[in-house]
PDB file of C-alpha atoms in Angstrom:
ATOM      1  CA  MET Y   1     -21.333   3.877  -3.502  1.00 96.00           C
ATOM      2  CA  ILE Y   2     -17.627   3.055  -3.371  1.00 98.00           C
ATOM      3  CA  LEU Y   3     -16.065  -0.102  -4.818  1.00 98.00           C
ATOM      4  CA  VAL Y   4     -12.823  -1.296  -3.224  1.00 98.00           C
ATOM      5  CA  THR Y   5     -10.671  -3.743  -5.200  1.00 97.00           C
ATOM      6  CA  GLY Y   6      -8.469  -6.118  -3.236  1.00 94.00           C
ATOM      7  CA  SER Y   7      -9.045  -7.699   0.168  1.00 86.00           C
ATOM      8  CA  GLY Y   8      -5.530  -7.614   1.624  1.00 90.00           C
ATOM      9  CA  LEU Y   9      -4.261  -5.626   4.586  1.00 94.00           C
ATOM     10  CA  LEU Y  10      -4.952  -2.173   3.156  1.00 96.00           C
ATOM     11  CA  GLY Y  11      -8.084  -3.122   1.215  1.00 95.00           C
ATOM     12  CA  SER Y  12      -9.665  -4.525   4.383  1.00 94.00           C
ATOM     13  CA  ASP Y  13      -8.956  -1.340   6.336  1.00 96.00           C
ATOM     14  CA  VAL Y  14     -10.157   0.902   3.497  1.00 97.00           C
ATOM     15  CA  ILE Y  15     -13.490  -0.948   3.512  1.00 96.00           C
ATOM     16  CA  ARG Y  16     -13.693  -0.711   7.306  1.00 95.00           C
ATOM     17  CA  VAL Y  17     -12.995   3.041   7.359  1.00 97.00           C
ATOM     18  CA  LEU Y  18     -15.155   4.003   4.374  1.00 98.00           C
ATOM     19  CA  ARG Y  19     -18.187   2.088   5.684  1.00 96.00           C
ATOM     20  CA  LYS Y  20     -18.465   4.701   8.450  1.00 96.00           C
ATOM     21  CA  GLU Y  21     -19.472   7.318   5.858  1.00 94.00           C
ATOM     22  CA  HIS Y  22     -20.401   5.477   2.646  1.00 96.00           C
ATOM     23  CA  GLU Y  23     -22.049   2.450   1.130  1.00 96.00           C
ATOM     24  CA  VAL Y  24     -19.083   0.216   0.242  1.00 97.00           C
ATOM     25  CA  THR Y  25     -18.733  -2.956  -1.819  1.00 96.00           C
ATOM     26  CA  GLY Y  26     -15.618  -5.103  -1.552  1.00 95.00           C
ATOM     27  CA  THR Y  27     -14.299  -7.663  -4.013  1.00 94.00           C
ATOM     28  CA  PHE Y  28     -12.899 -11.186  -4.035  1.00 87.00           C
ATOM     29  CA  SER Y  29     -11.091 -13.131  -6.736  1.00 81.00           C
ATOM     30  CA  SER Y  30     -11.400 -16.753  -5.590  1.00 76.00           C
ATOM     31  CA  HIS Y  31     -12.870 -17.031  -2.067  1.00 77.00           C
ATOM     32  CA  PRO Y  32     -16.409 -15.590  -1.871  1.00 77.00           C
ATOM     33  CA  LYS Y  33     -17.103 -13.049   0.870  1.00 79.00           C
ATOM     34  CA  GLU Y  34     -20.443 -11.743   2.097  1.00 80.00           C
ATOM     35  CA  GLY Y  35     -21.248  -8.340   0.644  1.00 80.00           C
ATOM     36  CA  ALA Y  36     -18.453  -8.602  -1.933  1.00 90.00           C
ATOM     37  CA  VAL Y  37     -18.484  -9.144  -5.689  1.00 93.00           C
ATOM     38  CA  ARG Y  38     -16.185 -11.361  -7.731  1.00 92.00           C
ATOM     39  CA  LEU Y  39     -13.584  -9.303  -9.560  1.00 94.00           C
ATOM     40  CA  ASP Y  40     -10.570 -10.595 -11.478  1.00 95.00           C
ATOM     41  CA  ILE Y  41      -8.832  -7.451 -12.683  1.00 97.00           C
ATOM     42  CA  THR Y  42      -6.821  -9.468 -15.232  1.00 97.00           C
ATOM     43  CA  ASP Y  43     -10.137 -10.421 -16.883  1.00 97.00           C
ATOM     44  CA  ARG Y  44     -11.108  -7.313 -18.838  1.00 98.00           C
ATOM     45  CA  GLY Y  45     -14.661  -8.459 -19.545  1.00 97.00           C
ATOM     46  CA  ASN Y  46     -15.343  -9.396 -15.920  1.00 95.00           C
ATOM     47  CA  THR Y  47     -13.913  -6.087 -14.679  1.00 97.00           C
ATOM     48  CA  ILE Y  48     -15.888  -3.873 -17.062  1.00 98.00           C
ATOM     49  CA  ARG Y  49     -19.080  -5.851 -16.433  1.00 97.00           C
ATOM     50  CA  ALA Y  50     -18.756  -5.855 -12.619  1.00 96.00           C
ATOM     51  CA  VAL Y  51     -17.955  -2.142 -12.335  1.00 97.00           C
ATOM     52  CA  GLY Y  52     -20.615  -1.280 -14.914  1.00 97.00           C
ATOM     53  CA  GLU Y  53     -23.322  -3.143 -12.995  1.00 96.00           C
ATOM     54  CA  LEU Y  54     -22.405  -1.531  -9.669  1.00 96.00           C
ATOM     55  CA  LYS Y  55     -22.029   2.018 -11.055  1.00 97.00           C
ATOM     56  CA  PRO Y  56     -19.888   3.244  -8.133  1.00 98.00           C
ATOM     57  CA  GLU Y  57     -19.138   6.908  -7.560  1.00 98.00           C
ATOM     58  CA  TYR Y  58     -15.551   5.941  -6.663  1.00 98.00           C
ATOM     59  CA  VAL Y  59     -13.278   2.952  -7.169  1.00 98.00           C
ATOM     60  CA  VAL Y  60     -10.430   2.555  -4.664  1.00 99.00           C
ATOM     61  CA  HIS Y  61      -7.952   0.244  -6.378  1.00 98.00           C
ATOM     62  CA  THR Y  62      -5.814  -1.586  -3.799  1.00 98.00           C
ATOM     63  CA  ALA Y  63      -5.610  -4.962  -5.592  1.00 96.00           C
ATOM     64  CA  ALA Y  64      -2.020  -5.712  -6.619  1.00 97.00           C
ATOM     65  CA  LEU Y  65       0.759  -8.272  -6.696  1.00 96.00           C
ATOM     66  CA  THR Y  66       3.012  -6.871  -3.966  1.00 96.00           C
ATOM     67  CA  ASN Y  67       5.615  -9.563  -3.207  1.00 96.00           C
ATOM     68  CA  VAL Y  68       8.706  -7.792  -4.539  1.00 97.00           C
ATOM     69  CA  ASP Y  69      10.894 -10.882  -4.960  1.00 97.00           C
ATOM     70  CA  TYR Y  70       8.068 -12.949  -6.485  1.00 98.00           C
ATOM     71  CA  CYS Y  71       7.481 -10.190  -9.035  1.00 98.00           C
ATOM     72  CA  GLU Y  72      11.168 -10.237  -9.963  1.00 98.00           C
ATOM     73  CA  ASP Y  73      10.863 -13.940 -10.886  1.00 98.00           C
ATOM     74  CA  HIS Y  74       7.414 -13.552 -12.493  1.00 98.00           C
ATOM     75  CA  PRO Y  75       7.529 -10.324 -14.526  1.00 98.00           C
ATOM     76  CA  ASP Y  76       4.677 -11.318 -16.846  1.00 98.00           C
ATOM     77  CA  GLU Y  77       2.350 -11.945 -13.908  1.00 98.00           C
ATOM     78  CA  ALA Y  78       3.381  -8.650 -12.289  1.00 98.00           C
ATOM     79  CA  ALA Y  79       2.613  -6.797 -15.517  1.00 98.00           C
ATOM     80  CA  SER Y  80      -0.682  -8.653 -15.975  1.00 98.00           C
ATOM     81  CA  ILE Y  81      -1.958  -7.614 -12.534  1.00 98.00           C
ATOM     82  CA  ASN Y  82      -0.269  -4.309 -11.696  1.00 98.00           C
ATOM     83  CA  ASP Y  83      -0.153  -2.755 -15.169  1.00 98.00           C
ATOM     84  CA  MET Y  84      -2.775  -4.334 -17.435  1.00 98.00           C
ATOM     85  CA  GLY Y  85      -5.090  -5.131 -14.519  1.00 98.00           C
ATOM     86  CA  THR Y  86      -4.988  -1.474 -13.556  1.00 99.00           C
ATOM     87  CA  LYS Y  87      -5.714  -0.512 -17.165  1.00 99.00           C
ATOM     88  CA  ASN Y  88      -8.823  -2.694 -17.005  1.00 99.00           C
ATOM     89  CA  VAL Y  89      -9.939  -0.986 -13.779  1.00 99.00           C
ATOM     90  CA  VAL Y  90      -9.273   2.472 -15.273  1.00 99.00           C
ATOM     91  CA  ASP Y  91     -11.262   1.670 -18.413  1.00 98.00           C
ATOM     92  CA  ALA Y  92     -14.107   0.177 -16.369  1.00 98.00           C
ATOM     93  CA  ALA Y  93     -14.214   3.270 -14.141  1.00 98.00           C
ATOM     94  CA  ARG Y  94     -14.247   5.546 -17.188  1.00 98.00           C
ATOM     95  CA  MET Y  95     -17.151   3.628 -18.755  1.00 98.00           C
ATOM     96  CA  ALA Y  96     -19.096   3.672 -15.482  1.00 98.00           C
ATOM     97  CA  GLY Y  97     -18.448   7.377 -14.860  1.00 98.00           C
ATOM     98  CA  ALA Y  98     -16.566   6.628 -11.632  1.00 98.00           C
ATOM     99  CA  ARG Y  99     -13.612   8.435 -10.095  1.00 98.00           C
ATOM    100  CA  LEU Y 100     -10.573   6.370  -9.124  1.00 99.00           C
ATOM    101  CA  ILE Y 101      -8.000   6.285  -6.334  1.00 99.00           C
ATOM    102  CA  TYR Y 102      -5.011   4.036  -7.040  1.00 99.00           C
ATOM    103  CA  VAL Y 103      -2.713   2.807  -4.276  1.00 99.00           C
ATOM    104  CA  SER Y 104       0.933   2.920  -5.344  1.00 99.00           C
ATOM    105  CA  THR Y 105       4.307   2.576  -3.648  1.00 99.00           C
ATOM    106  CA  ASP Y 106       7.432   4.386  -2.489  1.00 99.00           C
ATOM    107  CA  PHE Y 107       9.369   1.896  -4.640  1.00 99.00           C
ATOM    108  CA  VAL Y 108       8.677   3.967  -7.775  1.00 99.00           C
ATOM    109  CA  PHE Y 109      11.741   5.945  -6.610  1.00 99.00           C
ATOM    110  CA  ASP Y 110      15.305   4.606  -6.873  1.00 98.00           C
ATOM    111  CA  GLY Y 111      16.201   5.511  -3.283  1.00 98.00           C
ATOM    112  CA  SER Y 112      19.137   7.752  -4.091  1.00 98.00           C
ATOM    113  CA  LYS Y 113      17.968  10.686  -1.942  1.00 96.00           C
ATOM    114  CA  GLY Y 114      14.978   9.919   0.305  1.00 96.00           C
ATOM    115  CA  MET Y 115      12.154  12.138   1.606  1.00 99.00           C
ATOM    116  CA  TYR Y 116      10.694  12.195  -1.882  1.00 99.00           C
ATOM    117  CA  ARG Y 117       8.020  14.714  -2.796  1.00 99.00           C
ATOM    118  CA  GLU Y 118       5.180  13.853  -5.156  1.00 99.00           C
ATOM    119  CA  GLU Y 119       6.727  15.738  -8.079  1.00 98.00           C
ATOM    120  CA  ASP Y 120      10.220  14.207  -7.769  1.00 98.00           C
ATOM    121  CA  PRO Y 121      11.453  12.124 -10.748  1.00 98.00           C
ATOM    122  CA  VAL Y 122      10.600   8.423 -10.580  1.00 98.00           C
ATOM    123  CA  ASN Y 123      13.090   5.675 -11.426  1.00 98.00           C
ATOM    124  CA  PRO Y 124      11.965   2.135 -10.498  1.00 98.00           C
ATOM    125  CA  ILE Y 125      14.738  -0.432  -9.937  1.00 98.00           C
ATOM    126  CA  SER Y 126      12.679  -3.650  -9.694  1.00 98.00           C
ATOM    127  CA  VAL Y 127      10.021  -5.449 -11.723  1.00 99.00           C
ATOM    128  CA  TYR Y 128       7.459  -4.784  -8.985  1.00 99.00           C
ATOM    129  CA  ALA Y 129       8.229  -1.070  -8.882  1.00 99.00           C
ATOM    130  CA  TYR Y 130       8.133  -0.756 -12.668  1.00 99.00           C
ATOM    131  CA  SER Y 131       4.768  -2.534 -12.871  1.00 99.00           C
ATOM    132  CA  LYS Y 132       3.274  -0.242 -10.217  1.00 99.00           C
ATOM    133  CA  LEU Y 133       4.613   2.833 -12.011  1.00 99.00           C
ATOM    134  CA  MET Y 134       3.010   1.632 -15.243  1.00 99.00           C
ATOM    135  CA  GLY Y 135      -0.224   1.429 -13.265  1.00 99.00           C
ATOM    136  CA  GLU Y 136       0.253   5.062 -12.212  1.00 99.00           C
ATOM    137  CA  TYR Y 137       0.577   6.088 -15.848  1.00 98.00           C
ATOM    138  CA  ARG Y 138      -2.677   4.252 -16.660  1.00 98.00           C
ATOM    139  CA  VAL Y 139      -4.485   6.055 -13.841  1.00 98.00           C
ATOM    140  CA  LYS Y 140      -3.254   9.488 -14.921  1.00 98.00           C
ATOM    141  CA  GLU Y 141      -5.181   9.007 -18.175  1.00 97.00           C
ATOM    142  CA  LEU Y 142      -8.451   9.148 -16.200  1.00 98.00           C
ATOM    143  CA  PRO Y 143      -9.579  12.712 -15.372  1.00 96.00           C
ATOM    144  CA  GLY Y 144     -10.276  13.348 -11.687  1.00 96.00           C
ATOM    145  CA  SER Y 145      -8.239  10.371 -10.500  1.00 98.00           C
ATOM    146  CA  ALA Y 146      -5.831  10.293  -7.558  1.00 99.00           C
ATOM    147  CA  ILE Y 147      -2.729   8.260  -6.709  1.00 99.00           C
ATOM    148  CA  ALA Y 148      -1.942   7.408  -3.071  1.00 99.00           C
ATOM    149  CA  ARG Y 149       1.658   6.249  -2.599  1.00 99.00           C
ATOM    150  CA  THR Y 150       2.442   4.394   0.599  1.00 99.00           C
ATOM    151  CA  SER Y 151       5.401   2.606   2.227  1.00 98.00           C
ATOM    152  CA  VAL Y 152       5.967  -0.559   4.340  1.00 97.00           C
ATOM    153  CA  VAL Y 153       2.316  -1.018   5.256  1.00 98.00           C
ATOM    154  CA  TYR Y 154       1.600  -2.687   8.594  1.00 98.00           C
ATOM    155  CA  GLY Y 155      -1.518  -3.493  10.583  1.00 97.00           C
ATOM    156  CA  ASN Y 156      -3.681  -6.233  12.057  1.00 92.00           C
ATOM    157  CA  ALA Y 157      -5.373  -7.969   9.134  1.00 78.00           C
ATOM    158  CA  ARG Y 158      -2.441  -9.803   7.524  1.00 83.00           C
ATOM    159  CA  GLN Y 159       1.136 -10.871   8.303  1.00 90.00           C
ATOM    160  CA  ASN Y 160       3.496  -7.926   7.806  1.00 96.00           C
ATOM    161  CA  PHE Y 161       6.781  -6.511   9.099  1.00 97.00           C
ATOM    162  CA  VAL Y 162       5.389  -5.448  12.478  1.00 98.00           C
ATOM    163  CA  THR Y 163       3.612  -8.737  13.191  1.00 97.00           C
ATOM    164  CA  TRP Y 164       6.687 -10.702  12.015  1.00 97.00           C
ATOM    165  CA  VAL Y 165       9.010  -8.800  14.360  1.00 98.00           C
ATOM    166  CA  ARG Y 166       6.559  -8.961  17.272  1.00 97.00           C
ATOM    167  CA  ASP Y 167       5.725 -12.649  16.894  1.00 97.00           C
ATOM    168  CA  SER Y 168       9.347 -13.720  16.293  1.00 98.00           C
ATOM    169  CA  LEU Y 169      10.660 -11.864  19.339  1.00 98.00           C
ATOM    170  CA  ALA Y 170       7.779 -13.145  21.477  1.00 98.00           C
ATOM    171  CA  LYS Y 171       9.023 -16.665  20.647  1.00 98.00           C
ATOM    172  CA  LYS Y 172      12.599 -15.601  21.571  1.00 98.00           C
ATOM    173  CA  GLN Y 173      13.711 -16.076  17.971  1.00 98.00           C
ATOM    174  CA  THR Y 174      16.673 -14.112  16.610  1.00 98.00           C
ATOM    175  CA  ILE Y 175      15.878 -12.136  13.455  1.00 98.00           C
ATOM    176  CA  LYS Y 176      18.060 -10.345  10.907  1.00 97.00           C
ATOM    177  CA  VAL Y 177      16.991  -6.838   9.895  1.00 97.00           C
ATOM    178  CA  VAL Y 178      18.754  -4.462   7.519  1.00 97.00           C
ATOM    179  CA  THR Y 179      20.301  -1.190   8.656  1.00 98.00           C
ATOM    180  CA  ASP Y 180      20.693   0.313   5.175  1.00 97.00           C
ATOM    181  CA  GLN Y 181      17.106   0.523   3.912  1.00 97.00           C
ATOM    182  CA  PHE Y 182      15.055   3.572   4.918  1.00 98.00           C
ATOM    183  CA  ASN Y 183      11.282   3.945   4.480  1.00 98.00           C
ATOM    184  CA  SER Y 184       8.228   5.666   5.944  1.00 99.00           C
ATOM    185  CA  PRO Y 185       6.363   2.792   7.674  1.00 99.00           C
ATOM    186  CA  THR Y 186       2.611   3.236   7.344  1.00 99.00           C
ATOM    187  CA  LEU Y 187      -0.224   1.976   9.512  1.00 98.00           C
ATOM    188  CA  SER Y 188      -2.783   0.489   7.131  1.00 98.00           C
ATOM    189  CA  TYR Y 189      -5.698   1.987   9.077  1.00 98.00           C
ATOM    190  CA  ASP Y 190      -4.074   5.450   8.938  1.00 99.00           C
ATOM    191  CA  CYS Y 191      -3.550   5.157   5.184  1.00 99.00           C
ATOM    192  CA  ALA Y 192      -7.228   4.208   4.872  1.00 98.00           C
ATOM    193  CA  LEU Y 193      -8.154   7.368   6.801  1.00 99.00           C
ATOM    194  CA  ALA Y 194      -6.024   9.409   4.385  1.00 99.00           C
ATOM    195  CA  ILE Y 195      -7.775   7.812   1.395  1.00 99.00           C
ATOM    196  CA  ALA Y 196     -11.145   8.593   2.995  1.00 98.00           C
ATOM    197  CA  ALA Y 197     -10.003  12.217   3.341  1.00 98.00           C
ATOM    198  CA  LEU Y 198      -9.040  12.341  -0.349  1.00 99.00           C
ATOM    199  CA  ILE Y 199     -12.540  11.160  -1.241  1.00 98.00           C
ATOM    200  CA  ARG Y 200     -14.177  13.591   1.185  1.00 97.00           C
ATOM    201  CA  HIS Y 201     -12.346  16.530  -0.393  1.00 98.00           C
ATOM    202  CA  GLY Y 202     -12.659  15.321  -3.996  1.00 97.00           C
ATOM    203  CA  ALA Y 203      -8.875  15.457  -4.306  1.00 98.00           C
ATOM    204  CA  GLU Y 204      -7.051  14.522  -7.491  1.00 98.00           C
ATOM    205  CA  GLY Y 205      -3.394  14.117  -8.416  1.00 98.00           C
ATOM    206  CA  THR Y 206      -0.636  12.320  -6.505  1.00 99.00           C
ATOM    207  CA  TYR Y 207      -0.357  12.203  -2.707  1.00 99.00           C
ATOM    208  CA  HIS Y 208       2.118  10.503  -0.378  1.00 99.00           C
ATOM    209  CA  THR Y 209      -0.128   8.764   2.157  1.00 99.00           C
ATOM    210  CA  ALA Y 210       2.690   7.193   4.171  1.00 99.00           C
ATOM    211  CA  GLY Y 211       3.840   7.306   7.772  1.00 98.00           C
ATOM    212  CA  GLY Y 212       5.167  10.586   9.096  1.00 97.00           C
ATOM    213  CA  GLU Y 213       8.591   9.266  10.089  1.00 98.00           C
ATOM    214  CA  ARG Y 214      11.690   8.256   8.100  1.00 98.00           C
ATOM    215  CA  ILE Y 215      13.490   5.303   9.673  1.00 98.00           C
ATOM    216  CA  SER Y 216      15.719   2.322   8.837  1.00 98.00           C
ATOM    217  CA  ARG Y 217      14.208  -1.145   8.945  1.00 98.00           C
ATOM    218  CA  TYR Y 218      16.500  -2.042  11.858  1.00 98.00           C
ATOM    219  CA  ASP Y 219      15.548   0.991  13.948  1.00 98.00           C
ATOM    220  CA  PHE Y 220      11.901   0.323  13.127  1.00 99.00           C
ATOM    221  CA  ALA Y 221      12.272  -3.241  14.427  1.00 99.00           C
ATOM    222  CA  VAL Y 222      13.870  -1.931  17.637  1.00 99.00           C
ATOM    223  CA  LYS Y 223      10.939   0.462  18.158  1.00 98.00           C
ATOM    224  CA  ILE Y 224       8.499  -2.425  17.636  1.00 98.00           C
ATOM    225  CA  ALA Y 225      10.372  -4.512  20.222  1.00 99.00           C
ATOM    226  CA  ARG Y 226      10.333  -1.710  22.785  1.00 98.00           C
ATOM    227  CA  PHE Y 227       6.665  -0.934  22.161  1.00 98.00           C
ATOM    228  CA  TYR Y 228       5.683  -4.536  22.919  1.00 98.00           C
ATOM    229  CA  GLY Y 229       8.155  -4.927  25.806  1.00 98.00           C
ATOM    230  CA  LEU Y 230      10.267  -7.478  23.916  1.00 98.00           C
ATOM    231  CA  ASP Y 231      14.056  -7.918  23.737  1.00 98.00           C
ATOM    232  CA  PRO Y 232      15.663  -5.781  20.990  1.00 98.00           C
ATOM    233  CA  GLY Y 233      18.871  -7.731  21.569  1.00 98.00           C
ATOM    234  CA  LEU Y 234      17.331 -10.541  19.504  1.00 98.00           C
ATOM    235  CA  ILE Y 235      17.417  -8.260  16.441  1.00 98.00           C
ATOM    236  CA  GLU Y 236      20.646  -8.746  14.488  1.00 98.00           C
ATOM    237  CA  PRO Y 237      21.643  -5.720  12.366  1.00 98.00           C
ATOM    238  CA  VAL Y 238      22.751  -6.708   8.851  1.00 97.00           C
ATOM    239  CA  THR Y 239      23.276  -5.010   5.488  1.00 96.00           C
ATOM    240  CA  SER Y 240      21.097  -5.646   2.453  1.00 94.00           C
ATOM    241  CA  ASP Y 241      23.761  -7.544   0.526  1.00 92.00           C
ATOM    242  CA  THR Y 242      23.823 -10.308   3.173  1.00 92.00           C
ATOM    243  CA  LEU Y 243      20.147 -11.189   2.588  1.00 89.00           C
ATOM    244  CA  LYS Y 244      20.623 -12.144  -1.082  1.00 88.00           C
ATOM    245  CA  GLN Y 245      17.165 -10.854  -2.020  1.00 90.00           C
ATOM    246  CA  LYS Y 246      16.080 -11.408  -5.626  1.00 93.00           C
ATOM    247  CA  ALA Y 247      14.931  -7.843  -6.266  1.00 96.00           C
ATOM    248  CA  LYS Y 248      16.845  -4.651  -5.630  1.00 95.00           C
ATOM    249  CA  ARG Y 249      15.409  -2.357  -2.962  1.00 96.00           C
ATOM    250  CA  PRO Y 250      15.782   1.418  -2.867  1.00 97.00           C
ATOM    251  CA  ALA Y 251      18.293   2.473  -0.199  1.00 98.00           C
ATOM    252  CA  ASP Y 252      16.080   5.351   0.948  1.00 98.00           C
ATOM    253  CA  SER Y 253      12.543   5.577  -0.416  1.00 98.00           C
ATOM    254  CA  SER Y 254      11.146   7.584   2.496  1.00 99.00           C
ATOM    255  CA  LEU Y 255       8.329   9.945   1.533  1.00 99.00           C
ATOM    256  CA  ASP Y 256       7.595  13.573   2.327  1.00 99.00           C
ATOM    257  CA  VAL Y 257       3.970  13.641   3.527  1.00 99.00           C
ATOM    258  CA  SER Y 258       3.501  17.428   3.710  1.00 98.00           C
ATOM    259  CA  LYS Y 259       0.965  17.553   0.860  1.00 99.00           C
ATOM    260  CA  ILE Y 260      -1.542  15.097   2.360  1.00 99.00           C
ATOM    261  CA  GLY Y 261      -1.306  17.114   5.590  1.00 98.00           C
ATOM    262  CA  GLN Y 262      -3.874  19.582   4.267  1.00 98.00           C
ATOM    263  CA  TYR Y 263      -6.452  16.786   4.535  1.00 98.00           C
ATOM    264  CA  HIS Y 264      -5.029  14.317   7.091  1.00 98.00           C
ATOM    265  CA  GLN Y 265      -2.031  14.222   9.451  1.00 98.00           C
ATOM    266  CA  MET Y 266      -0.141  10.937   9.024  1.00 99.00           C
ATOM    267  CA  LEU Y 267       0.982   9.150  12.198  1.00 98.00           C
ATOM    268  CA  ASP Y 268       4.586   8.602  13.263  1.00 98.00           C
ATOM    269  CA  ILE Y 269       5.693   5.109  14.295  1.00 98.00           C
ATOM    270  CA  MET Y 270       4.895   5.081  18.020  1.00 98.00           C
ATOM    271  CA  ASP Y 271       1.479   6.662  17.458  1.00 98.00           C
ATOM    272  CA  GLY Y 272       0.916   4.221  14.601  1.00 98.00           C
ATOM    273  CA  LEU Y 273       1.671   1.220  16.811  1.00 98.00           C
ATOM    274  CA  LYS Y 274      -0.661   2.584  19.506  1.00 98.00           C
ATOM    275  CA  LYS Y 275      -3.444   3.085  16.963  1.00 98.00           C
ATOM    276  CA  MET Y 276      -2.833  -0.425  15.576  1.00 97.00           C
ATOM    277  CA  GLU Y 277      -3.634  -1.853  19.018  1.00 96.00           C
ATOM    278  CA  GLU Y 278      -6.631   0.464  19.472  1.00 95.00           C
ATOM    279  CA  VAL Y 279      -8.293  -0.652  16.239  1.00 92.00           C
ATOM    280  CA  ARG Y 280      -7.464  -4.352  16.567  1.00 88.00           C
ATOM    281  CA  GLN Y 281     -10.625  -6.301  15.760  1.00 62.00           C
TER     282      GLN Y 281
END
């Protein structure tokens, strides 16, 4: 049995993909869901008790506070969920004899070079990134664990960059998108397939489970517009400093995905957008 923490965009797709091969239990924190258990990862007792009762073979830990600017203003909450919450999950997995896969982020890098490999030095430049890196350190204390770093996750289940661009342009709204931030946009469903492959092969260590294409946010938005037959002229190119965002973003946190390729080939953007429509529920 596999326990999946978190019910956001990626967590939902991980559950959907893993249920094809495994018995899977999801979690909720406040709104009950059928077939899911209540899990508040900031509550150590609740976490250890819930995982201990279920005795999963694997825990896939997707639950996190991911709003980068919110984390910058609420560092204690970010630490409570992303660092200490992860410690609680790690300890619960250890006590239950479960292996763990932790979903992390490209933001653990400072963005000074791009196309980062798994072994490259980390240097977080925001509260969010630091809290996720602390979570990585917690996970590395658990033998047999794996870390899956991803980047700009998009998909069908929740509002995200792709749905924002698509829906805004469909309403003929002008949007501002930065030209000076580069990432490896990742289809949530494809990342879930990569995580399933890590489980299938019993992999451990760190893997970059991100999209197979490095691109700027602006060029990504243009590709989204063209894919959906919308007007890319409504996309206004701007630089990061004009947005006055609370938290610093890495200039280029794109990820090299060669290593995960031994288990799963990550999709580029156009194939990712096609797959997103194919798997729409």
